[in-house]
Amino acid sequence: MRIKNQKDFFAGLLYMLIGVGFAWGATSYKIGDGARMGPGYFPLMLGIVLAVIGGIVMFRALVVETPDGNPVGKWAWKPLLFIIVANFLFGILLAGWPLLGIPAMGLIVAIYVLVFVAALAGNEFKFVEVFILATLLAAGSWAAFVWGLKLQFPVWPSFIAG
């Protein structure tokens, strides 16, 4: 069978792989049932839904004809690198890395660094727009996670908050 839409085929394959991974990982937790959900219930259902969506997308990519086959282009290495680095920096700055002597910088600093580094992935960088976005995301994250959900994690750098 010939692939008639390469982008959709590989996107569907990625969805299926991630879905199967989530479902498989969820089996190490107690699943429960719909009335009494265990910690593995949601990742299992999410994995199944992702795998089904991926299967549908892959099937359509094999059946529905596109004029040029919608080929997969070159990898966009710059955005990929900056997005991955931004996420790593967020994790490191949020809680710190004691082995390297990096103190916990907290949620607010971590979000600002995340947004600014991720913004470098694009073709144009406008400092004021990125600053406004980072401020809104930091305020919204604080409101949702610290104030609303009362989650306990550092908000400010450890040398300021104590």
Backbone as JSON, one array per atom type, in Angstrom:
{
  "sequence": "MRIKNQKDFFAGLLYMLIGVGFAWGATSYKIGDGARMGPGYFPLMLGIVLAVIGGIVMFRALVVETPDGNPVGKWAWKPLLFIIVANFLFGILLAGWPLLGIPAMGLIVAIYVLVFVAALAGNEFKFVEVFILATLLAAGSWAAFVWGLKLQFPVWPSFIAG",
  "N": [[0.85, -1.18, 0.0], [0.53, 2.21, -0.82], [1.78, 5.26, 0.54], [-0.15, 8.09, 0.66], [-0.18, 10.57, 1.73], [2.35, 11.89, 3.21], [3.03, 13.54, 5.45], [0.73, 13.41, 7.14], [0.68, 10.64, 7.56], [3.07, 10.11, 9.03], [2.64, 11.8, 11.2], [0.37, 10.6, 12.31], [1.53, 8.13, 12.95], [3.34, 8.95, 14.93], [1.51, 9.85, 16.88], [0.3, 7.39, 17.45], [2.49, 5.94, 18.52], [3.13, 7.47, 20.81], [0.7, 7.26, 22.16], [0.5, 4.46, 22.6], [2.74, 4.19, 24.21], [1.98, 5.73, 26.49], [-0.27, 4.24, 27.31], [0.91, 1.78, 27.86], [2.74, 2.47, 29.86], [0.93, 3.2, 31.83], [-0.02, 0.81, 32.76], [1.53, -0.03, 34.84], [0.53, 1.1, 37.06], [-2.25, 1.19, 39.4], [-5.27, 0.63, 37.82], [-8.14, 0.65, 38.13], [-11.65, 1.44, 37.78], [-14.3, 3.08, 35.9], [-15.92, 4.2, 37.91], [-14.37, 4.14, 40.21], [-11.62, 5.42, 39.87], [-8.22, 4.67, 39.37], [-4.72, 5.69, 39.77], [-3.64, 5.06, 37.3], [-5.65, 5.16, 35.47], [-6.43, 7.52, 33.95], [-4.03, 8.06, 32.32], [-4.04, 5.66, 30.87], [-6.5, 5.74, 29.44], [-6.06, 8.13, 28.01], [-3.84, 7.34, 26.48], [-5.01, 5.31, 24.92], [-6.94, 6.79, 23.48], [-5.23, 8.57, 22.07], [-3.79, 6.71, 20.52], [-5.85, 5.63, 18.96], [-6.72, 7.92, 17.55], [-4.33, 8.42, 16.16], [-4.25, 6.08, 14.59], [-6.51, 6.48, 12.96], [-5.74, 8.82, 11.57], [-3.45, 7.83, 10.25], [-4.66, 5.85, 8.63], [-6.29, 7.44, 6.97], [-4.26, 8.8, 5.66], [-3.28, 6.84, 4.06], [-5.37, 6.33, 2.36], [-6.74, 8.66, 1.35], [-6.16, 10.64, -1.38], [-3.6, 12.98, -2.13], [-2.51, 15.82, -3.99], [0.37, 16.16, -4.36], [1.44, 14.32, -2.68], [2.17, 15.36, -0.3], [4.87, 15.72, 0.92], [7.27, 15.06, 3.55], [9.21, 17.59, 4.87], [12.47, 19.13, 5.42], [14.09, 18.76, 8.61], [13.39, 21.03, 11.19], [15.75, 22.22, 12.82], [16.64, 24.34, 14.47], [14.28, 25.5, 15.84], [13.48, 23.14, 17.15], [15.68, 22.56, 18.84], [15.78, 24.91, 20.48], [13.27, 24.82, 21.77], [13.39, 22.41, 23.2], [15.63, 22.95, 24.87], [14.59, 25.15, 26.27], [12.56, 23.93, 27.79], [14.07, 22.14, 29.37], [15.61, 24.0, 30.81], [13.56, 25.27, 32.21], [12.68, 23.21, 33.95], [15.04, 22.78, 35.43], [15.5, 25.31, 36.59], [13.17, 25.7, 38.05], [13.2, 23.91, 40.28], [15.86, 23.75, 40.92], [19.28, 22.48, 40.84], [20.99, 20.7, 42.74], [23.41, 19.18, 42.62], [24.98, 20.51, 40.79], [25.15, 22.89, 41.98], [23.17, 24.76, 41.46], [20.74, 26.89, 42.54], [17.23, 26.68, 43.52], [15.18, 28.55, 41.5], [12.56, 29.17, 41.31], [9.05, 29.45, 40.31], [8.3, 31.83, 38.89], [10.68, 33.02, 37.8], [11.54, 30.8, 36.32], [9.49, 30.55, 34.42], [9.74, 32.96, 32.99], [12.31, 32.59, 31.85], [11.81, 30.27, 30.34], [9.9, 31.23, 28.44], [11.33, 33.29, 27.12], [13.58, 31.9, 26.04], [12.28, 29.99, 24.45], [11.04, 31.72, 22.67], [13.12, 32.48, 21.08], [13.24, 30.53, 19.2], [11.74, 31.15, 17.01], [11.48, 33.06, 13.9], [11.45, 35.79, 14.18], [12.0, 38.09, 16.83], [10.52, 39.85, 19.29], [11.09, 41.86, 21.85], [9.35, 43.26, 23.68], [6.82, 42.12, 23.22], [7.34, 39.44, 23.88], [8.04, 39.77, 26.57], [5.6, 40.7, 27.64], [4.0, 38.44, 27.16], [5.37, 36.54, 28.75], [4.97, 37.67, 31.28], [2.17, 37.56, 31.53], [1.84, 34.75, 31.41], [3.3, 33.96, 33.67], [1.87, 35.24, 35.75], [-0.66, 34.07, 35.36], [-0.02, 31.35, 35.76], [0.84, 31.4, 38.42], [-1.59, 32.19, 39.61], [-3.27, 30.03, 38.94], [-1.92, 27.64, 39.86], [-0.59, 28.1, 42.36], [-2.21, 29.87, 43.92], [-4.88, 29.05, 43.25], [-4.93, 26.11, 43.11], [-3.38, 25.56, 45.27], [-0.81, 24.38, 45.25], [2.35, 23.2, 46.37], [5.25, 24.49, 45.7], [8.37, 26.1, 44.88], [8.04, 29.6, 44.43], [9.45, 31.97, 44.17], [12.97, 32.82, 43.8], [15.18, 30.79, 45.79], [17.08, 32.09, 47.38], [15.87, 34.48, 47.89], [13.26, 33.98, 48.86], [13.83, 32.33, 50.95]],
  "CA": [[0.0, 0.0, 0.0], [1.33, 3.42, -0.99], [1.43, 6.39, 1.39], [-0.63, 9.16, -0.2], [0.04, 11.83, 2.44], [3.45, 11.55, 4.11], [2.96, 14.28, 6.72], [-0.32, 12.83, 7.97], [1.06, 9.29, 7.93], [4.06, 10.12, 10.1], [2.01, 12.4, 12.37], [-0.45, 9.53, 12.89], [2.45, 7.15, 13.55], [3.83, 9.55, 16.17], [0.4, 9.79, 17.83], [0.14, 6.01, 17.88], [3.6, 5.55, 19.38], [2.97, 8.14, 22.1], [-0.47, 6.66, 22.8], [0.86, 3.13, 23.09], [3.67, 4.4, 25.33], [1.2, 6.15, 27.65], [-1.09, 3.12, 27.76], [1.8, 0.75, 28.42], [3.24, 3.01, 31.12], [-0.17, 3.25, 32.8], [-0.3, -0.52, 33.29], [2.3, -0.26, 36.07], [-0.25, 1.7, 38.14], [-3.59, 0.63, 39.58], [-6.16, 1.23, 36.83], [-9.47, 0.89, 38.67], [-12.69, 1.49, 36.75], [-14.87, 4.41, 35.72], [-16.48, 4.71, 39.15], [-13.28, 4.28, 41.18], [-10.43, 5.52, 39.03], [-6.91, 4.62, 40.01], [-3.78, 6.63, 39.17], [-3.31, 4.69, 35.93], [-6.85, 5.21, 34.61], [-6.37, 8.62, 32.98], [-3.02, 7.85, 31.28], [-4.45, 4.56, 30.01], [-7.53, 6.24, 28.52], [-5.41, 9.09, 27.13], [-3.04, 6.57, 25.54], [-5.91, 4.63, 23.98], [-7.51, 7.82, 22.59], [-4.17, 9.02, 21.16], [-3.5, 5.63, 19.57], [-6.98, 5.54, 18.01], [-6.62, 9.09, 16.66], [-3.2, 8.15, 15.28], [-4.66, 5.07, 13.61], [-7.42, 7.11, 11.99], [-4.94, 9.71, 10.73], [-2.63, 6.99, 9.36], [-5.53, 5.23, 7.64], [-6.65, 8.47, 5.98], [-3.07, 9.11, 4.87], [-3.11, 5.76, 3.09], [-6.55, 6.22, 1.51], [-7.11, 9.92, 0.71], [-5.11, 11.09, -2.31], [-3.22, 14.39, -2.16], [-1.89, 16.07, -5.31], [1.81, 15.96, -4.44], [1.85, 13.38, -1.66], [2.46, 16.13, 0.92], [6.09, 15.13, 1.47], [7.86, 15.59, 4.77], [10.35, 18.44, 4.53], [13.66, 19.04, 6.27], [13.89, 18.98, 10.03], [13.63, 22.38, 11.66], [16.62, 21.97, 13.96], [16.72, 25.49, 15.38], [13.15, 25.5, 16.77], [13.51, 21.92, 17.97], [16.7, 22.73, 19.86], [15.41, 25.95, 21.43], [12.11, 24.38, 22.57], [13.87, 21.4, 24.15], [16.47, 23.64, 25.85], [13.71, 25.96, 27.11], [11.89, 23.04, 28.75], [15.08, 21.69, 30.33], [15.92, 25.13, 31.7], [12.41, 25.46, 33.1], [12.74, 22.2, 35.0], [16.21, 23.0, 36.28], [15.33, 26.55, 37.35], [12.04, 25.61, 38.97], [13.55, 23.23, 41.52], [17.29, 23.79, 41.15], [20.07, 21.28, 40.56], [21.98, 20.77, 43.81], [24.7, 18.59, 42.24], [25.75, 21.54, 40.07], [25.13, 24.13, 42.77], [22.17, 25.7, 40.94], [19.63, 26.96, 43.5], [15.87, 26.77, 42.98], [14.86, 29.93, 41.15], [11.12, 29.34, 41.47], [8.13, 29.43, 39.18], [8.27, 33.07, 38.11], [11.92, 33.11, 37.02], [11.55, 29.68, 35.38], [8.57, 30.85, 33.31], [10.35, 34.01, 32.17], [13.39, 31.98, 31.06], [11.15, 29.38, 29.38], [9.27, 32.0, 27.37], [12.34, 34.0, 26.34], [14.38, 30.95, 25.26], [11.4, 29.42, 23.42], [10.78, 32.75, 21.65], [14.27, 32.52, 20.17], [13.05, 29.5, 18.19], [11.08, 31.73, 15.84], [12.27, 33.86, 12.97], [11.51, 37.18, 14.65], [11.96, 38.19, 18.28], [10.15, 41.18, 19.73], [11.28, 41.81, 23.3], [8.18, 43.74, 24.42], [5.77, 41.1, 23.1], [7.75, 38.28, 24.67], [7.96, 40.16, 27.97], [4.18, 40.71, 28.0], [3.56, 37.05, 27.2], [5.96, 35.9, 29.93], [4.31, 38.23, 32.45], [0.83, 36.97, 31.59], [1.95, 33.33, 31.75], [3.74, 33.85, 35.06], [0.74, 35.61, 36.61], [-1.69, 33.03, 35.22], [0.46, 30.12, 36.39], [0.76, 31.61, 39.86], [-2.99, 32.19, 40.0], [-3.85, 28.69, 38.8], [-1.27, 26.57, 40.6], [-0.26, 28.45, 43.74], [-3.37, 30.43, 44.59], [-6.09, 28.25, 43.03], [-4.79, 24.71, 43.47], [-2.59, 25.49, 46.5], [0.33, 23.48, 45.1], [3.51, 23.62, 47.14], [6.56, 24.51, 45.05], [8.94, 27.44, 45.02], [7.53, 30.63, 43.52], [10.54, 32.92, 44.0], [14.28, 32.2, 44.04], [15.37, 30.35, 47.17], [17.86, 33.06, 48.16], [14.98, 35.6, 48.23], [12.14, 33.48, 49.65], [14.36, 31.71, 52.17]],
  "C": [[0.9, 1.25, 0.0], [0.82, 4.52, -0.07], [1.05, 7.56, 0.48], [-0.48, 10.54, 0.45], [1.09, 11.57, 3.51], [3.34, 12.26, 5.46], [1.92, 13.68, 7.65], [0.05, 11.42, 8.42], [2.01, 9.3, 9.11], [3.53, 10.82, 11.35], [1.13, 11.36, 13.08], [0.4, 8.47, 13.56], [2.99, 7.67, 14.89], [2.75, 9.51, 17.24], [0.23, 8.37, 18.35], [1.25, 5.58, 18.83], [3.48, 6.19, 20.77], [1.79, 7.53, 22.86], [-0.18, 5.29, 23.37], [1.82, 3.24, 24.28], [2.94, 4.8, 26.6], [0.4, 4.98, 28.2], [-0.23, 2.05, 28.43], [2.35, 1.21, 29.78], [2.18, 3.02, 32.21], [-0.43, 1.88, 33.42], [0.51, -0.83, 34.55], [1.6, 0.37, 37.29], [-1.58, 0.98, 38.27], [-4.54, 1.37, 38.65], [-7.51, 1.59, 37.44], [-10.51, 0.8, 37.57], [-13.28, 2.9, 36.72], [-15.41, 5.03, 37.0], [-15.41, 4.96, 40.21], [-11.96, 4.27, 40.43], [-9.16, 5.47, 39.86], [-5.97, 5.6, 39.3], [-3.41, 6.3, 37.73], [-4.48, 4.83, 34.96], [-6.74, 6.29, 33.53], [-5.27, 8.42, 31.93], [-3.37, 6.7, 30.35], [-5.47, 5.03, 28.98], [-6.94, 7.25, 27.53], [-4.59, 8.37, 26.07], [-3.9, 5.88, 24.5], [-6.49, 5.64, 22.98], [-6.46, 8.31, 21.6], [-3.85, 7.96, 20.11], [-4.61, 5.49, 18.53], [-6.95, 6.71, 17.03], [-5.48, 8.89, 15.67], [-3.53, 7.13, 14.22], [-5.58, 5.63, 12.54], [-6.65, 8.01, 11.03], [-4.07, 8.91, 9.76], [-3.47, 6.34, 8.27], [-5.93, 6.23, 6.55], [-5.47, 8.81, 5.09], [-2.79, 8.04, 3.82], [-4.24, 5.72, 2.06], [-6.83, 7.49, 0.7], [-5.93, 10.43, -0.1], [-4.87, 12.59, -2.15], [-2.44, 14.62, -3.45], [-0.4, 15.74, -5.38], [2.32, 14.96, -3.41], [2.22, 14.03, -0.35], [3.72, 15.62, 1.6], [6.57, 15.82, 2.74], [9.11, 16.37, 4.38], [11.54, 18.2, 5.45], [13.27, 19.27, 7.72], [14.2, 20.42, 10.36], [14.44, 22.28, 12.95], [16.64, 23.13, 14.95], [15.52, 25.53, 16.33], [13.15, 24.29, 17.7], [14.49, 22.07, 19.12], [16.28, 23.75, 20.92], [14.23, 25.53, 22.32], [12.54, 23.35, 23.6], [14.71, 22.06, 25.25], [15.6, 24.47, 26.8], [13.02, 25.1, 28.17], [12.86, 22.5, 29.8], [15.42, 22.8, 31.32], [14.79, 25.39, 32.68], [12.47, 24.48, 34.26], [13.88, 22.42, 35.97], [16.0, 24.23, 37.16], [14.2, 26.47, 38.36], [12.46, 25.01, 40.31], [15.04, 23.28, 41.84], [17.96, 22.47, 40.79], [21.22, 21.28, 41.56], [23.36, 20.21, 43.43], [25.6, 19.59, 41.52], [25.77, 22.87, 40.82], [24.15, 25.17, 42.26], [21.0, 25.73, 41.92], [18.28, 27.0, 42.79], [15.55, 28.24, 42.73], [13.37, 30.2, 41.2], [10.36, 29.45, 40.16], [8.25, 30.67, 38.3], [9.5, 33.19, 37.23], [11.95, 32.02, 35.96], [10.65, 29.95, 34.18], [9.15, 31.93, 32.41], [11.45, 33.43, 31.28], [12.8, 31.07, 29.98], [10.62, 30.16, 28.18], [10.33, 32.69, 26.5], [13.19, 33.05, 25.49], [13.53, 30.35, 24.15], [11.11, 30.43, 22.32], [11.94, 32.87, 20.66], [14.16, 31.47, 19.06], [12.44, 30.05, 16.9], [12.01, 32.55, 14.98], [12.39, 35.32, 13.39], [11.31, 37.19, 16.16], [11.66, 39.63, 18.64], [10.11, 41.18, 21.25], [10.01, 42.19, 24.06], [7.06, 42.7, 24.38], [6.09, 39.87, 23.93], [7.66, 38.58, 26.16], [6.5, 40.16, 28.45], [3.64, 39.29, 28.11], [4.09, 36.34, 28.45], [5.28, 36.39, 31.2], [2.91, 37.63, 32.61], [0.88, 35.49, 31.98], [2.39, 33.13, 33.2], [2.59, 34.16, 36.02], [-0.36, 34.55, 36.56], [-1.29, 31.72, 35.87], [0.42, 30.24, 37.9], [-0.69, 31.52, 40.33], [-3.58, 30.78, 39.96], [-3.24, 27.68, 39.77], [-1.01, 26.89, 42.07], [-1.5, 28.93, 44.5], [-4.58, 29.51, 44.47], [-5.98, 26.82, 43.52], [-3.98, 24.49, 44.75], [-1.45, 24.47, 46.41], [1.55, 24.07, 45.8], [4.78, 23.45, 46.31], [7.07, 25.93, 45.06], [8.39, 28.41, 43.97], [8.64, 31.61, 43.18], [11.87, 32.22, 44.23], [14.51, 31.9, 45.53], [16.17, 31.34, 48.01], [17.04, 34.3, 48.5], [13.9, 35.12, 49.2], [12.6, 32.79, 50.94], [14.25, 30.27, 52.19]]
}
